[in-house]
């Protein structure tokens, strides 16, 4: 499987809504991702297969300065366990670095620790969270 990765790639709202639904186990939504991303994100990475289908995605929000934040990393079931997720994060880190950020943050559910720490190279830090 040949996958291409594109920083700030073209966003197809229906395809991204379907990928999110598959990856996060909810019904297909009608989110206007293109508007949301352009308004709130430093960038995003789209992963596409040989036929141009969206098989992976990660959003990178930021504070307008040194800090970027990984959100919504998702890979289609058919493309999992092939390094797509780690490649998405590498591309997100590169895009963030090129934009002048010094830090890339992520929070995640505990079962994703091996992915983010071992496959992607994040290190553990102290952080806080308030559920709203």
mmCIF file with all atom_site columns, C-alpha atoms in Angstrom:
data_model
loop_
_atom_site.group_PDB
_atom_site.id
_atom_site.type_symbol
_atom_site.label_atom_id
_atom_site.label_alt_id
_atom_site.label_comp_id
_atom_site.label_asym_id
_atom_site.label_entity_id
_atom_site.label_seq_id
_atom_site.pdbx_PDB_ins_code
_atom_site.Cartn_x
_atom_site.Cartn_y
_atom_site.Cartn_z
_atom_site.occupancy
_atom_site.B_iso_or_equiv
_atom_site.pdbx_formal_charge
_atom_site.auth_seq_id
_atom_site.auth_comp_id
_atom_site.auth_asym_id
_atom_site.auth_atom_id
_atom_site.pdbx_PDB_model_num
ATOM 1   C CA . UNK A 1 1   ? 0.000   0.000  0.000  1.00 0.00 ? 1   UNK A CA 1
ATOM 2   C CA . UNK A 1 2   ? 1.470   3.322  -1.101 1.00 0.00 ? 2   UNK A CA 1
ATOM 3   C CA . UNK A 1 3   ? 0.336   6.265  1.023  1.00 0.00 ? 3   UNK A CA 1
ATOM 4   C CA . UNK A 1 4   ? 0.970   9.950  0.351  1.00 0.00 ? 4   UNK A CA 1
ATOM 5   C CA . UNK A 1 5   ? 0.919   12.576 3.086  1.00 0.00 ? 5   UNK A CA 1
ATOM 6   C CA . UNK A 1 6   ? 0.080   16.226 2.576  1.00 0.00 ? 6   UNK A CA 1
ATOM 7   C CA . UNK A 1 7   ? 0.388   19.080 5.070  1.00 0.00 ? 7   UNK A CA 1
ATOM 8   C CA . UNK A 1 8   ? -2.687  21.302 4.742  1.00 0.00 ? 8   UNK A CA 1
ATOM 9   C CA . UNK A 1 9   ? -4.034  18.987 2.044  1.00 0.00 ? 9   UNK A CA 1
ATOM 10  C CA . UNK A 1 10  ? -7.380  19.455 0.343  1.00 0.00 ? 10  UNK A CA 1
ATOM 11  C CA . UNK A 1 11  ? -10.246 18.672 2.694  1.00 0.00 ? 11  UNK A CA 1
ATOM 12  C CA . UNK A 1 12  ? -13.248 16.687 1.489  1.00 0.00 ? 12  UNK A CA 1
ATOM 13  C CA . UNK A 1 13  ? -15.876 17.164 4.201  1.00 0.00 ? 13  UNK A CA 1
ATOM 14  C CA . UNK A 1 14  ? -17.892 13.979 3.471  1.00 0.00 ? 14  UNK A CA 1
ATOM 15  C CA . UNK A 1 15  ? -14.737 11.814 3.310  1.00 0.00 ? 15  UNK A CA 1
ATOM 16  C CA . UNK A 1 16  ? -13.376 13.276 6.553  1.00 0.00 ? 16  UNK A CA 1
ATOM 17  C CA . UNK A 1 17  ? -16.736 12.877 8.291  1.00 0.00 ? 17  UNK A CA 1
ATOM 18  C CA . UNK A 1 18  ? -16.828 9.206  7.222  1.00 0.00 ? 18  UNK A CA 1
ATOM 19  C CA . UNK A 1 19  ? -13.240 8.603  8.390  1.00 0.00 ? 19  UNK A CA 1
ATOM 20  C CA . UNK A 1 20  ? -13.993 10.215 11.768 1.00 0.00 ? 20  UNK A CA 1
ATOM 21  C CA . UNK A 1 21  ? -17.134 8.124  12.196 1.00 0.00 ? 21  UNK A CA 1
ATOM 22  C CA . UNK A 1 22  ? -15.225 4.926  11.436 1.00 0.00 ? 22  UNK A CA 1
ATOM 23  C CA . UNK A 1 23  ? -12.262 5.828  13.614 1.00 0.00 ? 23  UNK A CA 1
ATOM 24  C CA . UNK A 1 24  ? -14.124 7.167  16.618 1.00 0.00 ? 24  UNK A CA 1
ATOM 25  C CA . UNK A 1 25  ? -17.191 4.914  16.483 1.00 0.00 ? 25  UNK A CA 1
ATOM 26  C CA . UNK A 1 26  ? -19.977 7.436  16.030 1.00 0.00 ? 26  UNK A CA 1
ATOM 27  C CA . UNK A 1 27  ? -22.528 8.116  13.285 1.00 0.00 ? 27  UNK A CA 1
ATOM 28  C CA . UNK A 1 28  ? -21.339 10.014 10.223 1.00 0.00 ? 28  UNK A CA 1
ATOM 29  C CA . UNK A 1 29  ? -21.649 13.722 10.949 1.00 0.00 ? 29  UNK A CA 1
ATOM 30  C CA . UNK A 1 30  ? -22.000 16.786 8.772  1.00 0.00 ? 30  UNK A CA 1
ATOM 31  C CA . UNK A 1 31  ? -19.110 18.835 10.140 1.00 0.00 ? 31  UNK A CA 1
ATOM 32  C CA . UNK A 1 32  ? -17.761 21.538 7.854  1.00 0.00 ? 32  UNK A CA 1
ATOM 33  C CA . UNK A 1 33  ? -14.151 20.508 8.432  1.00 0.00 ? 33  UNK A CA 1
ATOM 34  C CA . UNK A 1 34  ? -12.715 22.809 5.796  1.00 0.00 ? 34  UNK A CA 1
ATOM 35  C CA . UNK A 1 35  ? -14.074 25.932 7.510  1.00 0.00 ? 35  UNK A CA 1
ATOM 36  C CA . UNK A 1 36  ? -13.192 24.674 10.988 1.00 0.00 ? 36  UNK A CA 1
ATOM 37  C CA . UNK A 1 37  ? -9.618  23.786 10.040 1.00 0.00 ? 37  UNK A CA 1
ATOM 38  C CA . UNK A 1 38  ? -8.918  27.007 8.191  1.00 0.00 ? 38  UNK A CA 1
ATOM 39  C CA . UNK A 1 39  ? -10.311 29.037 11.094 1.00 0.00 ? 39  UNK A CA 1
ATOM 40  C CA . UNK A 1 40  ? -8.690  27.241 14.047 1.00 0.00 ? 40  UNK A CA 1
ATOM 41  C CA . UNK A 1 41  ? -5.754  25.114 12.929 1.00 0.00 ? 41  UNK A CA 1
ATOM 42  C CA . UNK A 1 42  ? -2.099  25.667 12.234 1.00 0.00 ? 42  UNK A CA 1
ATOM 43  C CA . UNK A 1 43  ? -2.373  22.787 9.809  1.00 0.00 ? 43  UNK A CA 1
ATOM 44  C CA . UNK A 1 44  ? -3.473  19.235 9.265  1.00 0.00 ? 44  UNK A CA 1
ATOM 45  C CA . UNK A 1 45  ? -2.164  16.187 7.484  1.00 0.00 ? 45  UNK A CA 1
ATOM 46  C CA . UNK A 1 46  ? -4.177  14.100 5.031  1.00 0.00 ? 46  UNK A CA 1
ATOM 47  C CA . UNK A 1 47  ? -3.028  10.569 4.145  1.00 0.00 ? 47  UNK A CA 1
ATOM 48  C CA . UNK A 1 48  ? -4.314  9.149  0.865  1.00 0.00 ? 48  UNK A CA 1
ATOM 49  C CA . UNK A 1 49  ? -3.990  5.756  -0.766 1.00 0.00 ? 49  UNK A CA 1
ATOM 50  C CA . UNK A 1 50  ? -3.116  5.040  -4.419 1.00 0.00 ? 50  UNK A CA 1
ATOM 51  C CA . UNK A 1 51  ? -6.706  5.799  -5.487 1.00 0.00 ? 51  UNK A CA 1
ATOM 52  C CA . UNK A 1 52  ? -6.713  9.131  -3.659 1.00 0.00 ? 52  UNK A CA 1
ATOM 53  C CA . UNK A 1 53  ? -9.003  7.922  -0.853 1.00 0.00 ? 53  UNK A CA 1
ATOM 54  C CA . UNK A 1 54  ? -8.550  9.562  2.532  1.00 0.00 ? 54  UNK A CA 1
ATOM 55  C CA . UNK A 1 55  ? -7.118  6.863  4.831  1.00 0.00 ? 55  UNK A CA 1
ATOM 56  C CA . UNK A 1 56  ? -5.673  9.008  7.604  1.00 0.00 ? 56  UNK A CA 1
ATOM 57  C CA . UNK A 1 57  ? -5.903  12.435 9.132  1.00 0.00 ? 57  UNK A CA 1
ATOM 58  C CA . UNK A 1 58  ? -4.505  14.504 11.986 1.00 0.00 ? 58  UNK A CA 1
ATOM 59  C CA . UNK A 1 59  ? -5.370  18.067 12.964 1.00 0.00 ? 59  UNK A CA 1
ATOM 60  C CA . UNK A 1 60  ? -2.810  20.451 14.481 1.00 0.00 ? 60  UNK A CA 1
ATOM 61  C CA . UNK A 1 61  ? -4.221  23.322 16.519 1.00 0.00 ? 61  UNK A CA 1
ATOM 62  C CA . UNK A 1 62  ? -1.948  25.966 18.015 1.00 0.00 ? 62  UNK A CA 1
ATOM 63  C CA . UNK A 1 63  ? -1.669  28.919 20.328 1.00 0.00 ? 63  UNK A CA 1
ATOM 64  C CA . UNK A 1 64  ? -0.389  31.283 17.635 1.00 0.00 ? 64  UNK A CA 1
ATOM 65  C CA . UNK A 1 65  ? 3.150   30.945 18.951 1.00 0.00 ? 65  UNK A CA 1
ATOM 66  C CA . UNK A 1 66  ? 5.414   28.134 20.125 1.00 0.00 ? 66  UNK A CA 1
ATOM 67  C CA . UNK A 1 67  ? 2.854   25.465 21.035 1.00 0.00 ? 67  UNK A CA 1
ATOM 68  C CA . UNK A 1 68  ? 1.054   23.115 18.635 1.00 0.00 ? 68  UNK A CA 1
ATOM 69  C CA . UNK A 1 69  ? -1.468  20.464 19.676 1.00 0.00 ? 69  UNK A CA 1
ATOM 70  C CA . UNK A 1 70  ? -2.276  17.144 17.995 1.00 0.00 ? 70  UNK A CA 1
ATOM 71  C CA . UNK A 1 71  ? -6.007  16.472 17.700 1.00 0.00 ? 71  UNK A CA 1
ATOM 72  C CA . UNK A 1 72  ? -8.125  13.765 16.102 1.00 0.00 ? 72  UNK A CA 1
ATOM 73  C CA . UNK A 1 73  ? -5.456  11.387 14.819 1.00 0.00 ? 73  UNK A CA 1
ATOM 74  C CA . UNK A 1 74  ? -7.407  8.780  12.856 1.00 0.00 ? 74  UNK A CA 1
ATOM 75  C CA . UNK A 1 75  ? -6.538  5.989  10.408 1.00 0.00 ? 75  UNK A CA 1
ATOM 76  C CA . UNK A 1 76  ? -9.004  3.922  8.381  1.00 0.00 ? 76  UNK A CA 1
ATOM 77  C CA . UNK A 1 77  ? -9.263  0.300  9.533  1.00 0.00 ? 77  UNK A CA 1
ATOM 78  C CA . UNK A 1 78  ? -7.927  -1.000 6.220  1.00 0.00 ? 78  UNK A CA 1
ATOM 79  C CA . UNK A 1 79  ? -4.748  1.104  6.570  1.00 0.00 ? 79  UNK A CA 1
ATOM 80  C CA . UNK A 1 80  ? -3.972  0.426  10.249 1.00 0.00 ? 80  UNK A CA 1
ATOM 81  C CA . UNK A 1 81  ? -0.829  -1.355 11.470 1.00 0.00 ? 81  UNK A CA 1
ATOM 82  C CA . UNK A 1 82  ? 1.145   -0.090 8.474  1.00 0.00 ? 82  UNK A CA 1
ATOM 83  C CA . UNK A 1 83  ? 2.792   2.955  10.072 1.00 0.00 ? 83  UNK A CA 1
ATOM 84  C CA . UNK A 1 84  ? 0.242   5.422  8.730  1.00 0.00 ? 84  UNK A CA 1
ATOM 85  C CA . UNK A 1 85  ? -0.528  6.938  12.136 1.00 0.00 ? 85  UNK A CA 1
ATOM 86  C CA . UNK A 1 86  ? 3.139   7.459  13.004 1.00 0.00 ? 86  UNK A CA 1
ATOM 87  C CA . UNK A 1 87  ? 3.768   8.983  9.565  1.00 0.00 ? 87  UNK A CA 1
ATOM 88  C CA . UNK A 1 88  ? 0.851   11.374 10.126 1.00 0.00 ? 88  UNK A CA 1
ATOM 89  C CA . UNK A 1 89  ? 2.442   12.500 13.400 1.00 0.00 ? 89  UNK A CA 1
ATOM 90  C CA . UNK A 1 90  ? 5.883   12.892 11.768 1.00 0.00 ? 90  UNK A CA 1
ATOM 91  C CA . UNK A 1 91  ? 4.338   15.087 9.064  1.00 0.00 ? 91  UNK A CA 1
ATOM 92  C CA . UNK A 1 92  ? 2.442   17.085 11.714 1.00 0.00 ? 92  UNK A CA 1
ATOM 93  C CA . UNK A 1 93  ? 5.662   17.616 13.679 1.00 0.00 ? 93  UNK A CA 1
ATOM 94  C CA . UNK A 1 94  ? 7.515   18.721 10.554 1.00 0.00 ? 94  UNK A CA 1
ATOM 95  C CA . UNK A 1 95  ? 4.747   21.146 9.553  1.00 0.00 ? 95  UNK A CA 1
ATOM 96  C CA . UNK A 1 96  ? 4.623   22.548 13.085 1.00 0.00 ? 96  UNK A CA 1
ATOM 97  C CA . UNK A 1 97  ? 8.407   22.936 13.239 1.00 0.00 ? 97  UNK A CA 1
ATOM 98  C CA . UNK A 1 98  ? 8.447   24.652 9.835  1.00 0.00 ? 98  UNK A CA 1
ATOM 99  C CA . UNK A 1 99  ? 5.788   27.081 11.128 1.00 0.00 ? 99  UNK A CA 1
ATOM 100 C CA . UNK A 1 100 ? 8.086   28.077 13.999 1.00 0.00 ? 100 UNK A CA 1
ATOM 101 C CA . UNK A 1 101 ? 6.577   26.023 16.811 1.00 0.00 ? 101 UNK A CA 1
ATOM 102 C CA . UNK A 1 102 ? 8.903   24.674 19.490 1.00 0.00 ? 102 UNK A CA 1
ATOM 103 C CA . UNK A 1 103 ? 6.541   22.173 21.148 1.00 0.00 ? 103 UNK A CA 1
ATOM 104 C CA . UNK A 1 104 ? 4.039   19.591 19.925 1.00 0.00 ? 104 UNK A CA 1
ATOM 105 C CA . UNK A 1 105 ? 1.572   18.461 22.596 1.00 0.00 ? 105 UNK A CA 1
ATOM 106 C CA . UNK A 1 106 ? -0.830  15.538 22.651 1.00 0.00 ? 106 UNK A CA 1
ATOM 107 C CA . UNK A 1 107 ? -3.292  14.067 25.086 1.00 0.00 ? 107 UNK A CA 1
ATOM 108 C CA . UNK A 1 108 ? -4.792  10.641 24.610 1.00 0.00 ? 108 UNK A CA 1
ATOM 109 C CA . UNK A 1 109 ? -6.563  7.702  26.176 1.00 0.00 ? 109 UNK A CA 1
ATOM 110 C CA . UNK A 1 110 ? -4.343  5.302  28.118 1.00 0.00 ? 110 UNK A CA 1
ATOM 111 C CA . UNK A 1 111 ? -4.558  2.475  25.558 1.00 0.00 ? 111 UNK A CA 1
ATOM 112 C CA . UNK A 1 112 ? -2.819  4.775  23.040 1.00 0.00 ? 112 UNK A CA 1
ATOM 113 C CA . UNK A 1 113 ? 0.321   5.227  25.182 1.00 0.00 ? 113 UNK A CA 1
ATOM 114 C CA . UNK A 1 114 ? 2.414   2.745  23.131 1.00 0.00 ? 114 UNK A CA 1
ATOM 115 C CA . UNK A 1 115 ? 1.464   4.519  19.911 1.00 0.00 ? 115 UNK A CA 1
ATOM 116 C CA . UNK A 1 116 ? 2.291   8.037  21.055 1.00 0.00 ? 116 UNK A CA 1
ATOM 117 C CA . UNK A 1 117 ? 5.322   7.197  23.216 1.00 0.00 ? 117 UNK A CA 1
ATOM 118 C CA . UNK A 1 118 ? 6.915   4.282  21.363 1.00 0.00 ? 118 UNK A CA 1
ATOM 119 C CA . UNK A 1 119 ? 5.895   4.778  17.721 1.00 0.00 ? 119 UNK A CA 1
ATOM 120 C CA . UNK A 1 120 ? 5.798   8.579  17.653 1.00 0.00 ? 120 UNK A CA 1
ATOM 121 C CA . UNK A 1 121 ? 8.466   9.605  20.164 1.00 0.00 ? 121 UNK A CA 1
ATOM 122 C CA . UNK A 1 122 ? 6.420   11.734 22.553 1.00 0.00 ? 122 UNK A CA 1
ATOM 123 C CA . UNK A 1 123 ? 7.672   11.790 26.121 1.00 0.00 ? 123 UNK A CA 1
ATOM 124 C CA . UNK A 1 124 ? 5.618   11.854 29.271 1.00 0.00 ? 124 UNK A CA 1
ATOM 125 C CA . UNK A 1 125 ? 5.080   15.200 30.997 1.00 0.00 ? 125 UNK A CA 1
ATOM 126 C CA . UNK A 1 126 ? 2.954   16.472 33.835 1.00 0.00 ? 126 UNK A CA 1
ATOM 127 C CA . UNK A 1 127 ? -0.304  17.995 32.623 1.00 0.00 ? 127 UNK A CA 1
ATOM 128 C CA . UNK A 1 128 ? -3.703  18.898 33.952 1.00 0.00 ? 128 UNK A CA 1
ATOM 129 C CA . UNK A 1 129 ? -7.237  18.601 32.668 1.00 0.00 ? 129 UNK A CA 1
ATOM 130 C CA . UNK A 1 130 ? -10.657 19.888 33.676 1.00 0.00 ? 130 UNK A CA 1
ATOM 131 C CA . UNK A 1 131 ? -13.664 18.083 32.224 1.00 0.00 ? 131 UNK A CA 1
ATOM 132 C CA . UNK A 1 132 ? -16.199 20.684 31.058 1.00 0.00 ? 132 UNK A CA 1
#
